[in-house]
mmCIF file with all atom_site columns, C-alpha atoms in Angstrom:
data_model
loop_
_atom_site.group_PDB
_atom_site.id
_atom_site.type_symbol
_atom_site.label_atom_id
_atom_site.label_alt_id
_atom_site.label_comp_id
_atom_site.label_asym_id
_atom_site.label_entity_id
_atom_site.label_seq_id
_atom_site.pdbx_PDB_ins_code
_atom_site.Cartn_x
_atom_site.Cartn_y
_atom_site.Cartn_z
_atom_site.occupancy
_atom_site.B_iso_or_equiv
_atom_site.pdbx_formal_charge
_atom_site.auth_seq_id
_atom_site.auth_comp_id
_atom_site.auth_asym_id
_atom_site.auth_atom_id
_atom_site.pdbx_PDB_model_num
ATOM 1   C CA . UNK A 1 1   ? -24.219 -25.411 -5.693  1.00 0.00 ? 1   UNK A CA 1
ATOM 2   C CA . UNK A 1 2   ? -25.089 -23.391 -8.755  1.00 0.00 ? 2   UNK A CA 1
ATOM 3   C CA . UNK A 1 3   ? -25.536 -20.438 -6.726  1.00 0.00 ? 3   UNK A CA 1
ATOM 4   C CA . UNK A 1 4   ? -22.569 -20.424 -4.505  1.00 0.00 ? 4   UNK A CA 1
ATOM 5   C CA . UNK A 1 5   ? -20.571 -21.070 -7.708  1.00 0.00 ? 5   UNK A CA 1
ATOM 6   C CA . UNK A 1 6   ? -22.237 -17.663 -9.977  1.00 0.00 ? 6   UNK A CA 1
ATOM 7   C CA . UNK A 1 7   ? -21.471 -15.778 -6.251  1.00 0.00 ? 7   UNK A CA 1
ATOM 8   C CA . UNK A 1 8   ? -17.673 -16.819 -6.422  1.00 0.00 ? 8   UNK A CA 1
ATOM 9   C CA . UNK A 1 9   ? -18.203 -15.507 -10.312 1.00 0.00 ? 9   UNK A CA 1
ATOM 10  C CA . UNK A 1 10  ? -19.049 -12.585 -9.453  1.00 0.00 ? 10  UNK A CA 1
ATOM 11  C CA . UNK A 1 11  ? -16.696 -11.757 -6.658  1.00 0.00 ? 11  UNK A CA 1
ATOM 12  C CA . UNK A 1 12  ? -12.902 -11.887 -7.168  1.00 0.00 ? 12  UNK A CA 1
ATOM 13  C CA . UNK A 1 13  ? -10.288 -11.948 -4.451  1.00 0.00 ? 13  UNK A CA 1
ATOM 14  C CA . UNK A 1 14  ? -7.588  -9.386  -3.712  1.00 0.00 ? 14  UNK A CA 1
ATOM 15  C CA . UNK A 1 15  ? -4.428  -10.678 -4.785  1.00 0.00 ? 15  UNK A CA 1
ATOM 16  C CA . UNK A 1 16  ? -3.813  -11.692 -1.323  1.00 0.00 ? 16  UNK A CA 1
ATOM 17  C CA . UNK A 1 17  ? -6.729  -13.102 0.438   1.00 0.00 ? 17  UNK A CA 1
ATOM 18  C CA . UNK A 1 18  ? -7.368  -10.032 2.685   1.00 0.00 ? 18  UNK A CA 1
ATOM 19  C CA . UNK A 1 19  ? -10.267 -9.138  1.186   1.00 0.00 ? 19  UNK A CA 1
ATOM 20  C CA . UNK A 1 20  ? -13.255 -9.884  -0.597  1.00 0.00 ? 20  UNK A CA 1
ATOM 21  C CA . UNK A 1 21  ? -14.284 -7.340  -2.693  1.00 0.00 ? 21  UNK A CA 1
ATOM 22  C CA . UNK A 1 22  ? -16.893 -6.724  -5.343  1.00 0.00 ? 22  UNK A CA 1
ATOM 23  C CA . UNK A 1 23  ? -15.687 -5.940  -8.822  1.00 0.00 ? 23  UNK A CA 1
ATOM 24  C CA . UNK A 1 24  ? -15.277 -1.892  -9.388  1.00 0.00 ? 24  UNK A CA 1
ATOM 25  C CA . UNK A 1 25  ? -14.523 -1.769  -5.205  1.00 0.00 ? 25  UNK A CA 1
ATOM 26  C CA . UNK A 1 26  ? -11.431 0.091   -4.380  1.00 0.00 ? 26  UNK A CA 1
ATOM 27  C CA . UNK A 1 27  ? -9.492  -2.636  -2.773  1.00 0.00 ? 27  UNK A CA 1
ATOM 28  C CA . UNK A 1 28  ? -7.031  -0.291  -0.064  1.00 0.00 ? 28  UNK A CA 1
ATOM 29  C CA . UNK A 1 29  ? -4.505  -1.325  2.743   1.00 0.00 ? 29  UNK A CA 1
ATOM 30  C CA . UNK A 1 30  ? -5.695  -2.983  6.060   1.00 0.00 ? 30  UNK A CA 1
ATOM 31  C CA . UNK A 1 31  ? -5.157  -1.380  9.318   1.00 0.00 ? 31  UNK A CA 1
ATOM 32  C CA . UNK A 1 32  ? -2.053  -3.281  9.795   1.00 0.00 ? 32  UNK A CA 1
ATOM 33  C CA . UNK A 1 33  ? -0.245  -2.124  6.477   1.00 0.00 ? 33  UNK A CA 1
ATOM 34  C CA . UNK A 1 34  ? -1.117  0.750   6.798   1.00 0.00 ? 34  UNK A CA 1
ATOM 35  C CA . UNK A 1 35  ? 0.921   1.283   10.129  1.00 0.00 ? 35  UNK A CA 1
ATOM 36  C CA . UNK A 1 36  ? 4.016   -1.011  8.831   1.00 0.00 ? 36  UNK A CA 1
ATOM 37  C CA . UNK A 1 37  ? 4.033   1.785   5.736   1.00 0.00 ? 37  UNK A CA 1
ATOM 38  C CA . UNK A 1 38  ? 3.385   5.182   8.123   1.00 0.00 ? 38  UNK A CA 1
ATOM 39  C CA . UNK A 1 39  ? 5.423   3.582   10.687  1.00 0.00 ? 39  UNK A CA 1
ATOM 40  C CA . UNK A 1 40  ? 8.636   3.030   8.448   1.00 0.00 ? 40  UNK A CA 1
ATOM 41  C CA . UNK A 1 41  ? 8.109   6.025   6.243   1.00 0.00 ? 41  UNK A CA 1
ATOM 42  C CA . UNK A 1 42  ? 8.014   8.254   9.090   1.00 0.00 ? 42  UNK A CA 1
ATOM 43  C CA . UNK A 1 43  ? 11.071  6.870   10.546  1.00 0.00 ? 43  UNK A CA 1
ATOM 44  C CA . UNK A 1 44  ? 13.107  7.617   7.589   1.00 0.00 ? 44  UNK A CA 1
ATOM 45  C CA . UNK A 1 45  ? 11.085  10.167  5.773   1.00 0.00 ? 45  UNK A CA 1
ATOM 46  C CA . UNK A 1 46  ? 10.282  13.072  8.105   1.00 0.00 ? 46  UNK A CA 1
ATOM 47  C CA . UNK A 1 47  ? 13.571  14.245  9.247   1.00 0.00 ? 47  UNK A CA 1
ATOM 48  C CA . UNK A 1 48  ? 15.199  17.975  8.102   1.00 0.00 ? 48  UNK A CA 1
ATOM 49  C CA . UNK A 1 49  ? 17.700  16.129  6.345   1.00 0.00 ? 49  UNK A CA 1
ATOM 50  C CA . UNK A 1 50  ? 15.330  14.763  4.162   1.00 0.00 ? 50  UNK A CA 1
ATOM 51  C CA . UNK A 1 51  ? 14.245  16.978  1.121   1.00 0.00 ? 51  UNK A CA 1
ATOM 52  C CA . UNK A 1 52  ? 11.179  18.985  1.395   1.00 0.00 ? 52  UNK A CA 1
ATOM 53  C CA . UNK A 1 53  ? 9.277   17.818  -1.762  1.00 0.00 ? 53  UNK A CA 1
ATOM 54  C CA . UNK A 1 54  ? 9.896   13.989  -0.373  1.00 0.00 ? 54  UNK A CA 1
ATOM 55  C CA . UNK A 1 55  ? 8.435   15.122  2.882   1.00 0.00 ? 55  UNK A CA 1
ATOM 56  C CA . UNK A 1 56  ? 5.778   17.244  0.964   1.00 0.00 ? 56  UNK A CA 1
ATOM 57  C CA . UNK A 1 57  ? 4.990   13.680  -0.867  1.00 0.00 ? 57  UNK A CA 1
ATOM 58  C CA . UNK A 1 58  ? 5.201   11.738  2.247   1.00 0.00 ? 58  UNK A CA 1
ATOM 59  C CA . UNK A 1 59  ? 2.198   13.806  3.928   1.00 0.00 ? 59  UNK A CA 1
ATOM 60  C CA . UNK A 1 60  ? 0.386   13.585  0.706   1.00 0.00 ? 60  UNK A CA 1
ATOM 61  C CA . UNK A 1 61  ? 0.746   10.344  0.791   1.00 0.00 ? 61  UNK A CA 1
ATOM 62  C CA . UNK A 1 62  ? -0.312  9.584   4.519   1.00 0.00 ? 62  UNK A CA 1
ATOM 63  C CA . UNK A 1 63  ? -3.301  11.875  4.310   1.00 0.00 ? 63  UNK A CA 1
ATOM 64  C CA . UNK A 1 64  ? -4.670  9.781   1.571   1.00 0.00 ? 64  UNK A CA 1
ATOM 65  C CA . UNK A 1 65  ? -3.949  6.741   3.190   1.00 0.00 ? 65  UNK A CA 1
ATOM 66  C CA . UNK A 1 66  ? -5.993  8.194   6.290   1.00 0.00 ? 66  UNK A CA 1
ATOM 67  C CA . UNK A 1 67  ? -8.754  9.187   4.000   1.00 0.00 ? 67  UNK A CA 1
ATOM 68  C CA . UNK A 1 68  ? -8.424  5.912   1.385   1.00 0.00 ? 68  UNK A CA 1
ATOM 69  C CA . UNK A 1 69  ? -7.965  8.506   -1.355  1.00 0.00 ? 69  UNK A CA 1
ATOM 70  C CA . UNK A 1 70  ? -4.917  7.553   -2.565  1.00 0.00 ? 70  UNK A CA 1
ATOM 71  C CA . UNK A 1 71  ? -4.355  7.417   -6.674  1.00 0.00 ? 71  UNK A CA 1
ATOM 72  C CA . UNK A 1 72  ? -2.175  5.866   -9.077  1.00 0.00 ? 72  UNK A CA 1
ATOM 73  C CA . UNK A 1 73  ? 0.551   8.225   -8.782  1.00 0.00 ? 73  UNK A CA 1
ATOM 74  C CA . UNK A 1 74  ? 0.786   7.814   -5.100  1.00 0.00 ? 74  UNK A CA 1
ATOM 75  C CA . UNK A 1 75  ? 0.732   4.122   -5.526  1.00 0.00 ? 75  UNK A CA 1
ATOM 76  C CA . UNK A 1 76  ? 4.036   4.886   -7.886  1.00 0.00 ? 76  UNK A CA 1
ATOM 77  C CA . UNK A 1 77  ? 5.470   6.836   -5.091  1.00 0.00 ? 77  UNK A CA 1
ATOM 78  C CA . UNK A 1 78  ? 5.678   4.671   -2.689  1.00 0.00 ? 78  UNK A CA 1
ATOM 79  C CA . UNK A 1 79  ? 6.707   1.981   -4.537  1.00 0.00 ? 79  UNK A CA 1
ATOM 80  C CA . UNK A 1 80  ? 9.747   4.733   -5.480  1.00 0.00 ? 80  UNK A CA 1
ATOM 81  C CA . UNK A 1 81  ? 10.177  5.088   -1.956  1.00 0.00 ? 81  UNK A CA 1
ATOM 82  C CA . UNK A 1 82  ? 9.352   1.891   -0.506  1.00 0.00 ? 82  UNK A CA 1
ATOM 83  C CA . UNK A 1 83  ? 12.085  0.082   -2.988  1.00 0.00 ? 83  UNK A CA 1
ATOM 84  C CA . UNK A 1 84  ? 14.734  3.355   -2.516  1.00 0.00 ? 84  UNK A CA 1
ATOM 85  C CA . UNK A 1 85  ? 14.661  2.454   1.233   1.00 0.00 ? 85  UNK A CA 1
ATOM 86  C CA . UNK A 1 86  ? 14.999  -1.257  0.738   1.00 0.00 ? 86  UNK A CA 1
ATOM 87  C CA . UNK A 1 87  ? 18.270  -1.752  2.178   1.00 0.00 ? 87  UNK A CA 1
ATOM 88  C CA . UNK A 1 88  ? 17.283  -0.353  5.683   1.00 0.00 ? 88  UNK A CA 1
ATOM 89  C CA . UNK A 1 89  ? 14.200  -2.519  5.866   1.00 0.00 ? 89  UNK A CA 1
ATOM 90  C CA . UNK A 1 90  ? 14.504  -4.210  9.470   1.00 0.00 ? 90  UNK A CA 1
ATOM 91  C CA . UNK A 1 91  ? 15.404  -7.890  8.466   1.00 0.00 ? 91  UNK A CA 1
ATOM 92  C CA . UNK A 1 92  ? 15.583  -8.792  12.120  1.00 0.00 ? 92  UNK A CA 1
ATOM 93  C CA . UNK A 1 93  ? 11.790  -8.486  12.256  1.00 0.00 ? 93  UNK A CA 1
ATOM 94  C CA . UNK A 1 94  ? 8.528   -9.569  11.148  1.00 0.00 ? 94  UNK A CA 1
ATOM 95  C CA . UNK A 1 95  ? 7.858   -5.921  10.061  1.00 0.00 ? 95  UNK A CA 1
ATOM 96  C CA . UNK A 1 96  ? 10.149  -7.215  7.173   1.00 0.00 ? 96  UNK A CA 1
ATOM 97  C CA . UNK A 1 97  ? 7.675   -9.724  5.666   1.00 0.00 ? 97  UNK A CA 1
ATOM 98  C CA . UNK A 1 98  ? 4.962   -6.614  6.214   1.00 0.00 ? 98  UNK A CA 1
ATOM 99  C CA . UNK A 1 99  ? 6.931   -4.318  4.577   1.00 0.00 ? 99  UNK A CA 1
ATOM 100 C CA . UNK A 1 100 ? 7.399   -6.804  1.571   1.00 0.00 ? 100 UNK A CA 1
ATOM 101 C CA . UNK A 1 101 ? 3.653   -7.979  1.356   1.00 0.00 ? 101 UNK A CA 1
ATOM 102 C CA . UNK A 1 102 ? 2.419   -3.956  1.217   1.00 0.00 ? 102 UNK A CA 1
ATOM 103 C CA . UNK A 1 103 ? 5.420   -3.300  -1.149  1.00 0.00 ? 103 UNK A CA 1
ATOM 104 C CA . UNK A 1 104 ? 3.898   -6.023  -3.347  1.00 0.00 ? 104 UNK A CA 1
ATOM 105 C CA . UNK A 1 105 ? -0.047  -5.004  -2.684  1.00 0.00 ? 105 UNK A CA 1
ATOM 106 C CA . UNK A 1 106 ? 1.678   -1.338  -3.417  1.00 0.00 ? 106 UNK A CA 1
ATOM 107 C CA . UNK A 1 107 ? 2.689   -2.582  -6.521  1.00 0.00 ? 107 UNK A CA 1
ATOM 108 C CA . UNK A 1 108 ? -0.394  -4.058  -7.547  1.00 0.00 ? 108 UNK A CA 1
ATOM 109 C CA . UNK A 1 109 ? -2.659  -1.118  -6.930  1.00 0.00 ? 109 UNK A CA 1
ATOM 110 C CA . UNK A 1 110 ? 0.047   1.477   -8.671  1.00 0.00 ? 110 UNK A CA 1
ATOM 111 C CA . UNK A 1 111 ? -0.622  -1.154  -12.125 1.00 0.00 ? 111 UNK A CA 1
ATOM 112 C CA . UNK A 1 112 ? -5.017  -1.320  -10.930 1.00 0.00 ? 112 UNK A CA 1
ATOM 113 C CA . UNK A 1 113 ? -5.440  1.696   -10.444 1.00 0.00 ? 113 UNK A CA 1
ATOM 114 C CA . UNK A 1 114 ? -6.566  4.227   -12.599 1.00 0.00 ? 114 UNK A CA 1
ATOM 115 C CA . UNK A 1 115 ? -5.178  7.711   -13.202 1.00 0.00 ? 115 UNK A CA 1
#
């Protein structure tokens, strides 16, 4: 019993259950959030309309999703952009709860995270 309790100690959950992780482990998006995030920044975010240092951002921001090298100040981005393009969130889907949970795990990392 001793044991199991010094291992829960010395482990500490992710804010939201999805992981386990070690303490000084980069805790990053799972697959799935990280599709609900490219999927709906894409939509709205790579169009000409769309200004070319937000686009310039936006592919900064997917490549370091792809490569989990993301830092604080993409963290803040997102949350910029995530919360800008609240209002055309799809609230007739489940991708609506997604987008809030990895708005919120967004969030979290942006204050975590280091510069």
């Amino acid at each position: 019993m001793e044991i199991v309790i010094g291992l829960l100690l010395s482990l500490r959950m992710c804010y939201n259950d999805a992981c386990l992780c070690e303490r000084g482990v980069v805790v990053f998006y799972t697959m799935e959030e990280a599709a609900v995030l490219c999927g709906f920044l894409e939509l709205y975010l790579n169009r000409d309309s769309v200004d070319a240092a937000v686009r310039k951002n936006y592919e900064k921001f997917r490549l370091g999703l792809v490569q989990e090298s993301l830092g604080r100040d993409d963290y803040i981005w997102a949350t910029k952009a995530l919360s800008f393009l609240r209002p055309h969130w799809w609230q007739d889907h489940e991708d609506h709860r997604a987008l809030e949970n990895a708005l919120l795990k967004t969030q979290t990392l942006a204050l975590k995270t280091k510069k």
